[in-house]
Coordinates of C-alpha atoms in Angstrom, one line a residue:
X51 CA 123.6 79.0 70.8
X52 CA 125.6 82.5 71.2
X53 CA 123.2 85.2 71.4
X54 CA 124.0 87.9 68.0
X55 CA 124.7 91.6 68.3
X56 CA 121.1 92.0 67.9
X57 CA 119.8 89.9 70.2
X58 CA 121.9 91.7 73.1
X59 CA 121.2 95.1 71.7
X60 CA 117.1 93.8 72.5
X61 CA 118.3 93.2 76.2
X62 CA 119.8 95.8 77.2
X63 CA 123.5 94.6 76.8
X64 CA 125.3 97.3 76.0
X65 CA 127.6 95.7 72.9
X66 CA 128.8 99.3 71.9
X67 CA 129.7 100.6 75.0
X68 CA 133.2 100.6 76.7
X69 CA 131.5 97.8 79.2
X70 CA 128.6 95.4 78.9
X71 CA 125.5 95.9 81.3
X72 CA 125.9 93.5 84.6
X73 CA 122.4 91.1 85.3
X74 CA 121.7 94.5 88.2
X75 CA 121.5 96.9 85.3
X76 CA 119.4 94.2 83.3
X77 CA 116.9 94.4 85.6
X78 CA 116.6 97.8 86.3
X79 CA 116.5 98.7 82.3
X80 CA 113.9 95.9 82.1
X81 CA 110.0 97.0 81.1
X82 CA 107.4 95.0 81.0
X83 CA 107.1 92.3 78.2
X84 CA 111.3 92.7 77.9
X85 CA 112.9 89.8 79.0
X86 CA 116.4 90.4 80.4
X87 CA 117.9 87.6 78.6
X88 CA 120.3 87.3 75.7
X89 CA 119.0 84.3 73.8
X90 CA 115.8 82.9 73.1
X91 CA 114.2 85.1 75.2
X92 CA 111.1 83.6 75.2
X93 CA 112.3 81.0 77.5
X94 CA 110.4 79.7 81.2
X95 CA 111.8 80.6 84.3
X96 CA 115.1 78.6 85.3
X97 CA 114.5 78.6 89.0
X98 CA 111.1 78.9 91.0
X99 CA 111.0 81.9 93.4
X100 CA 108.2 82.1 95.9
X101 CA 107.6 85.1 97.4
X102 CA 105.7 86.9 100.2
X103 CA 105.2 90.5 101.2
X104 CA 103.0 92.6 104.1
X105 CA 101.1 95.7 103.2
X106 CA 100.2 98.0 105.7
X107 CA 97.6 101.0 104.3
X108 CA 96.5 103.8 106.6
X109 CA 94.9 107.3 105.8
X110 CA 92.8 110.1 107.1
X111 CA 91.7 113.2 106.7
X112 CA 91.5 116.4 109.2
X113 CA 90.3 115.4 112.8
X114 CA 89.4 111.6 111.2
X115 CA 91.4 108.6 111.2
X116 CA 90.2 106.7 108.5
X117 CA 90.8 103.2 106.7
X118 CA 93.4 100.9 108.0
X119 CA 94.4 98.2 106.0
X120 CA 97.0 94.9 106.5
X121 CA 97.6 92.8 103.3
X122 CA 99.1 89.4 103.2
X123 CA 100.2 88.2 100.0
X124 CA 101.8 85.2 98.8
X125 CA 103.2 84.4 95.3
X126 CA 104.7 81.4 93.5
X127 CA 106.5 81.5 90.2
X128 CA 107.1 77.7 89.0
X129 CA 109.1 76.4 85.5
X130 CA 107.2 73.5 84.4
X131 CA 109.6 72.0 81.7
X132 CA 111.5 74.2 79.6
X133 CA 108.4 75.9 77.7
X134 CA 105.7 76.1 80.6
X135 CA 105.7 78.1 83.7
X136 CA 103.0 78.6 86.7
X137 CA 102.0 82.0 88.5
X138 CA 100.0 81.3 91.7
X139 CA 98.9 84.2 93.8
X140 CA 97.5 83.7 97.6
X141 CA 96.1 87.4 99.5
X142 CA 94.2 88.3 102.4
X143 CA 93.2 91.7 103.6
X144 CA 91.6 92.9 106.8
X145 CA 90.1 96.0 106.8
X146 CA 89.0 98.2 109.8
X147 CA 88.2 102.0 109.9
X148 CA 85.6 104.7 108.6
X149 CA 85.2 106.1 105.4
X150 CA 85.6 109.6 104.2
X151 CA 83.6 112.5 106.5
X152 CA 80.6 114.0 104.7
X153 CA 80.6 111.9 101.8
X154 CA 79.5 108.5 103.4
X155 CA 77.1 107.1 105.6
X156 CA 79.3 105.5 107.8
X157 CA 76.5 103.5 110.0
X158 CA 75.8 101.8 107.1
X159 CA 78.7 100.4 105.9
X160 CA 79.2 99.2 109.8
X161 CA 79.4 95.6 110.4
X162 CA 79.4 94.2 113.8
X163 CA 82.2 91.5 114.5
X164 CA 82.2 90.0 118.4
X165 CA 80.4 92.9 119.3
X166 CA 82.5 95.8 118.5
X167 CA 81.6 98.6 116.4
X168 CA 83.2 100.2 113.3
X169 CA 83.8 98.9 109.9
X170 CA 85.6 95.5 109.9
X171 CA 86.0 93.3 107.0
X172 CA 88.5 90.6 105.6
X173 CA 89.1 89.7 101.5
X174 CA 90.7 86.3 100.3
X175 CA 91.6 86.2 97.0
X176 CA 93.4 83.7 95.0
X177 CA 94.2 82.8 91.5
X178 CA 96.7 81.4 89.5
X179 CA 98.1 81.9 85.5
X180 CA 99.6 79.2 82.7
X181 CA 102.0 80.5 80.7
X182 CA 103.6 78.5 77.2
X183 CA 106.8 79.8 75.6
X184 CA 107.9 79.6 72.2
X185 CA 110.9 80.6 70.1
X186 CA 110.0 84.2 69.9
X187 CA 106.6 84.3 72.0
X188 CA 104.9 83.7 75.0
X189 CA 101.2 83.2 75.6
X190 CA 99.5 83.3 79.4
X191 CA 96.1 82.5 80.2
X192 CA 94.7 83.2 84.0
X193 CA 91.5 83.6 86.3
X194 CA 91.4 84.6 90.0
X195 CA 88.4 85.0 92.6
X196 CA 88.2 87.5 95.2
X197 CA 85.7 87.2 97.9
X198 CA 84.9 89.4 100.8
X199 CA 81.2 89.7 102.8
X200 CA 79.9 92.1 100.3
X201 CA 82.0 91.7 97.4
X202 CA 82.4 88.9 95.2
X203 CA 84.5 88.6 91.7
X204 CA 85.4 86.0 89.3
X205 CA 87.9 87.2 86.9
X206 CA 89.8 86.0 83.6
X207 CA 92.4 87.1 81.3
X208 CA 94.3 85.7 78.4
X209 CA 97.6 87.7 77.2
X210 CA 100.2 87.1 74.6
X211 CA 103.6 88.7 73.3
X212 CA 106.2 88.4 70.4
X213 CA 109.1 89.0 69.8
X214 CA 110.8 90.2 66.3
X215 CA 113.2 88.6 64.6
X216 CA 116.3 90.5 65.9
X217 CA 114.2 90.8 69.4
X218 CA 114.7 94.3 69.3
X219 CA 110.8 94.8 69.4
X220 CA 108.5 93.2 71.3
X221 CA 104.8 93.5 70.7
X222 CA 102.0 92.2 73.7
X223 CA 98.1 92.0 73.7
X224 CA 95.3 91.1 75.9
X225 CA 92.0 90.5 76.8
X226 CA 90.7 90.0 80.6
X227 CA 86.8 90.7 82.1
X228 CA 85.0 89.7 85.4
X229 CA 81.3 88.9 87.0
X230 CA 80.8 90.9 90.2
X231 CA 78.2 90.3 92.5
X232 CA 77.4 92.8 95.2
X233 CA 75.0 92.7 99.0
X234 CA 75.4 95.1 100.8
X235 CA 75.2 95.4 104.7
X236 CA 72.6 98.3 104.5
X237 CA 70.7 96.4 101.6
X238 CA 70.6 99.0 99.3
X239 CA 72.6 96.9 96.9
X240 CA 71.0 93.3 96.7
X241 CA 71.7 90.8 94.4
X242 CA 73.3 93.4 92.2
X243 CA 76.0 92.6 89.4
X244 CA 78.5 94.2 87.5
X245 CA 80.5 92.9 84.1
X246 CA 83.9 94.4 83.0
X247 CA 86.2 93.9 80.1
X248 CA 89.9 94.8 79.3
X249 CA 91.6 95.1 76.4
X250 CA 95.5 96.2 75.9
X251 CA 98.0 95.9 73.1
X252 CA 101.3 97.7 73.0
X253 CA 104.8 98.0 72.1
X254 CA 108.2 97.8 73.5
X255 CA 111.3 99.2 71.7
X256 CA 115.0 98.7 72.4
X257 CA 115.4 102.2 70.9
X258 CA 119.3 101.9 72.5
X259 CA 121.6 99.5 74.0
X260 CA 120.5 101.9 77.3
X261 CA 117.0 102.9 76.3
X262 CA 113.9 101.3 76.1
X263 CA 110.8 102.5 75.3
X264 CA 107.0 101.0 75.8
X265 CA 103.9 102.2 74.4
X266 CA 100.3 100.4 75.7
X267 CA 96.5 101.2 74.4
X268 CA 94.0 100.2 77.6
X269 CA 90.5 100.1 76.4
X270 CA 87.8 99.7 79.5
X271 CA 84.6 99.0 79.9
X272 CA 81.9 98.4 82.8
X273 CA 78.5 97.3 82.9
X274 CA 76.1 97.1 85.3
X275 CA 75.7 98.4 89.2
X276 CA 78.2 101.0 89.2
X277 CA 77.3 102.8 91.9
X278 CA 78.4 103.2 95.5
X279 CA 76.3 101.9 98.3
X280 CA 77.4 103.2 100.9
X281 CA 77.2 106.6 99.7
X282 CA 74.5 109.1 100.2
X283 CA 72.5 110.1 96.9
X284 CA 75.2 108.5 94.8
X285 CA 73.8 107.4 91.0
X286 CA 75.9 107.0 88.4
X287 CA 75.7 105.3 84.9
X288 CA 75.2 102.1 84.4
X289 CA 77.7 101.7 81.8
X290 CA 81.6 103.2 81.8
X291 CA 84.1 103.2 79.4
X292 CA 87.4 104.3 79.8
X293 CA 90.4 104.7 77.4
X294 CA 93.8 104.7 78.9
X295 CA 97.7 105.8 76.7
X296 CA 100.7 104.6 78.8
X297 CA 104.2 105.6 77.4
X298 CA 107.4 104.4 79.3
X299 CA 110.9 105.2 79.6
X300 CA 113.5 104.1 81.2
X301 CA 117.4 104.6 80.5
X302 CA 120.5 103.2 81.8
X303 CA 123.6 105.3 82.4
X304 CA 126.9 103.6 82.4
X305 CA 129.3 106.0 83.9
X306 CA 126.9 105.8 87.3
X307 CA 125.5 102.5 87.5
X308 CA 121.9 103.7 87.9
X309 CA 118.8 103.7 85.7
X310 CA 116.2 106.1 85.4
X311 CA 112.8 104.9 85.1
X312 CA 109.9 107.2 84.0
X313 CA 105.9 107.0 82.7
X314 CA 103.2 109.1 81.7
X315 CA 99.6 108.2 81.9
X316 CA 96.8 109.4 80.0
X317 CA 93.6 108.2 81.1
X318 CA 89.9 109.4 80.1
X319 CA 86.0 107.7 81.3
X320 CA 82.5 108.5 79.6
X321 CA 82.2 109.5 83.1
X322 CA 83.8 113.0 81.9
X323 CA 87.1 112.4 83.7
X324 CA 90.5 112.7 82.2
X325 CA 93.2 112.5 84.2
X326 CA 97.5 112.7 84.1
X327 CA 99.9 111.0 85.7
X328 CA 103.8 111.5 85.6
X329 CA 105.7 108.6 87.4
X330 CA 109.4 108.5 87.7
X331 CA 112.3 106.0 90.0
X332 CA 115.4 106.4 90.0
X333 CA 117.5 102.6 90.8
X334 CA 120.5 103.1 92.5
X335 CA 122.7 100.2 93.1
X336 CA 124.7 100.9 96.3
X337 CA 127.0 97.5 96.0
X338 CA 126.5 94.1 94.4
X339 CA 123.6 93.6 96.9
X340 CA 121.9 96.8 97.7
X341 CA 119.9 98.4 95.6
X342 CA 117.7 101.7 96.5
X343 CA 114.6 103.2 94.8
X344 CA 113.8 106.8 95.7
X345 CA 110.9 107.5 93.1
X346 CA 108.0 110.4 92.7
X347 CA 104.5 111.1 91.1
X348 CA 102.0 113.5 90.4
X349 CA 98.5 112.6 89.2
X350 CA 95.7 115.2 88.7
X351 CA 91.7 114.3 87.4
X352 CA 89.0 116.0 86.1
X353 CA 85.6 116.0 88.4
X354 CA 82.8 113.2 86.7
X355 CA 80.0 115.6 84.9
X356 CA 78.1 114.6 87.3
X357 CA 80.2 115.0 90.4
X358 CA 78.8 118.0 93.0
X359 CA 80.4 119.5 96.0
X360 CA 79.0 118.9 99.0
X361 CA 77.8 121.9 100.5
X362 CA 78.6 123.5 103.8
X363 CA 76.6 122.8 106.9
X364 CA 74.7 120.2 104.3
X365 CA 76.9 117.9 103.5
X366 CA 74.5 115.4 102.1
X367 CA 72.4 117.7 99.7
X368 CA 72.1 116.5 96.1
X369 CA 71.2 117.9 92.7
X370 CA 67.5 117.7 91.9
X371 CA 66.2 116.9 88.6
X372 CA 69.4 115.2 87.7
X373 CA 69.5 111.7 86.3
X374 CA 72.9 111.2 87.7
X375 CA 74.8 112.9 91.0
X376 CA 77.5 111.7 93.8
X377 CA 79.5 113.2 95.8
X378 CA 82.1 110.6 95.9
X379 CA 85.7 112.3 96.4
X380 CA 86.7 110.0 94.0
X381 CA 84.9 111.8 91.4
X382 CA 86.0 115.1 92.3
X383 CA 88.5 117.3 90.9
X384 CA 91.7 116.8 92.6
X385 CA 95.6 117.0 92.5
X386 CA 98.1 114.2 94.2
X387 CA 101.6 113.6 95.3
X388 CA 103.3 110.4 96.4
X389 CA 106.7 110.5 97.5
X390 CA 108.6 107.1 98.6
X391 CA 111.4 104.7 98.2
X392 CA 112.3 101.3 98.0
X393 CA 115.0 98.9 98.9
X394 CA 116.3 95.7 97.9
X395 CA 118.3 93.5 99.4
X396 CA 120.0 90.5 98.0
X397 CA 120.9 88.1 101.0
X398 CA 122.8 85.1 99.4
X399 CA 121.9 83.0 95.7
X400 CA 118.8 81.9 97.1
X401 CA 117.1 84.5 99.3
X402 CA 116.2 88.4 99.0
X403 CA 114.2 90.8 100.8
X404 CA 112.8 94.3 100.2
X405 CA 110.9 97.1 102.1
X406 CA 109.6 100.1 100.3
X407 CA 107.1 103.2 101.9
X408 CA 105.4 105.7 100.0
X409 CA 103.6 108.8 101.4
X410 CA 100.6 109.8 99.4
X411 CA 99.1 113.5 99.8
X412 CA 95.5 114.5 97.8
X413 CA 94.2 118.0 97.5
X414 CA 91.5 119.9 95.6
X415 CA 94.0 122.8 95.1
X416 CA 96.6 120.6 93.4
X417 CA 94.4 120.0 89.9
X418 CA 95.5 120.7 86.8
X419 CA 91.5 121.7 85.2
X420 CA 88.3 122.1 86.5
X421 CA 86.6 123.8 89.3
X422 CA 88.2 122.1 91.7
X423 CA 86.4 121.2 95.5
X424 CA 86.6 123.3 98.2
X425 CA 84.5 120.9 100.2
X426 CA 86.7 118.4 100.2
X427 CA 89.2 117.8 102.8
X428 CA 93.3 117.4 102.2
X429 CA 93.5 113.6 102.4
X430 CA 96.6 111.5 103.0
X431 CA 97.7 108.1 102.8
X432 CA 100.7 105.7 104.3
X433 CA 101.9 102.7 102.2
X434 CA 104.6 100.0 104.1
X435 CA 105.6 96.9 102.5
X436 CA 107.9 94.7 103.5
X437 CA 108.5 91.3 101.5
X438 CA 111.1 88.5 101.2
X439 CA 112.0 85.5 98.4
X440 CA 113.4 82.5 97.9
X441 CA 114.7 81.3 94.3
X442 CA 115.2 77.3 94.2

């Protein structure tokens, strides 16, 4: 069936322009719950694509090389008929490293492997996600467990979109939660759990044949052992709920080929923080197969009420007659950059590869509010990841 005016106005195809919007532009003006196709959109994937990608993570702080992590992920997108699809996920992560000076006791998160000191630990996760299509909608239902020697979760999620009549508007909710269990290797967490549920709805408008705009309400909530472990005098609430207001943007302009892509995040915890983040990518394509990502963001938080400061020369002093302290840098009242860039590469039909870095800098001076925390050192983070696909 030929797809209306309508229906490639919802896509991103620019009907009233001088020229219509290639399948590269598609993609780049393409937010989440849009699907960059012209007619019955609601449609399962043509082709399967698996994929898999290596993440390397390192940071530190002053004098203190820190947490070293390398992530290996792989991920399977499957049409089953014309109205099913299947999302399989496979990742393993080895960590090895401290954790953060004066705010940890890091002898007790050690664990011994063959003998040799420091903090070494590997994750396996895996999980997988059924998703139905219809005319105008979509619904997805998933569950995932994630194991690691003092970590265990079991998680769930069911989420749905549709579509309206002239697929100019998409609306999408959801529901998720998980059962944690937690030992630690210092035993000060045995046999603990933790419960969480997720909630989301939003909106996505095709406000242009270049613009489209998303709106999402994230409502959060934990229960149970919340607190850190491996943290000196670290108590928190046993319950934390958080509200989180996403807004997206992201435009397309014609007479360069390139598409902005831009976010703020608003998010707020009964834990007293609130915190802002501005997100923005710029897609570049350099030719029919290239295409470069330079992209930026700022984030800034509010300390938790609770939150104090370690104090110098006694860096693991707490608050007395407090029901609730930590001095988790987490918590704390800090400003961040991340600077990075990503590029694509689009070999032949079948196969693609990519490789993006970021460069992630935190300091107490950066906030936006609060009293900020001297005691805390600058800390900054490295993020490689380098990743290839194949579509058959």
């Amino acid at each position: 069936m030929a797809a209306t005016k309508n229906e490639k106005n919802a896509t991103g195809a620019a009907v009233d322009a001088p020229r219509p919007l290639g399948a590269l532009a598609l993609a780049a003006l393409a937010l989440p719950g849009v699907m960059p196709q012209v007619a019955h959109a609601e449609l399962a994937p043509e082709q399967a694509t698996l994929s898999v990608k290596w993440l390397n993570y390192h940071d530190a702080q002053p004098g203190l090389d820190r947490i070293n992590v390398n992530a290996t992920s792989l991920n399977l997108v499957a049409p089953m008929g014309h109205r099913w699809s299947f999302d399989g996920t496979l990742v393993r992560d080895q960590v090895s490293g401290a954790t953060p000076r004066s705010h940890t006791d890091i002898s007790s998160a050690t664990k011994v492997v063959g003998g040799v000191g420091g903090m070494h630990d590997t994750r396996n996760e895996y999980g997988g996600k059924i998703t139905h299509y219809f005319e105008r909608a979509a619904v997805g239902a998933g569950i995932s467990h994630s194991a690691e020697h003092d970590y265990v979760s079991d998680s769930w999620s069911v989420d749905g979109r549709i579509a309206s009549d002239n697929q100019n508007t998409t609306w999408n909710a959801g529901i998720g939660g998980s059962n944690d269990s937690i030992n630690s290797v210092n035993q000060v967490a045995v046999g603990k759990t933790k419960t969480s549920m997720d909630f989301i709805v939003g909106m996505t408008q095709a406000w242009s044949p270049l613009d489209l705009v998303q709106v999402n309400l994230n409502m959060k909530t934990a229960n149970g052992y919340l607190n850190d472990p491996y943290k000196n005098f670290d108590q928190r609430p046993e319950n934390r709920d958080a509200t989180v207001v996403l807004v997206r943007w992201n435009h397309h302009f014609t007479n360069r080929g390139t598409t902005l892509r831009s976010n703020y995040r608003y998010y707020s915890d009964t834990y007293g923080i609130k915190a802002h983040t501005v997100d923005t990518a710029y897609v570049i394509p350099v030719n029919d197969n290239l295409v470069v990502t330079p992209s930026a963001r700022y984030y800034a938080q509010k300390a938790a009420s609770f939150y104090f400061d370690p104090v110098a020369g006694n860096p693991y002093w707490s608050p007395t007659g407090q029901a609730f302290f930590s001095a988790d840098q987490r918590l704390s009242a800090f400003g961040a950059v991340t600077a990075g860039a990503k590029a694509e590469y689009r070999i032949n039909q079948h196969w693609s590869a990519d490789v993006k870095y970021e460069l992630y800098k935190q300091m107490a001076g950066w906030r936006l509010t609060g009293a900020g925390s001297p005691g805390v050192d600058a800390f900054t983070a490295s993020f490689l990841q380098i990743g290839a696909s194949y579509r058959f």
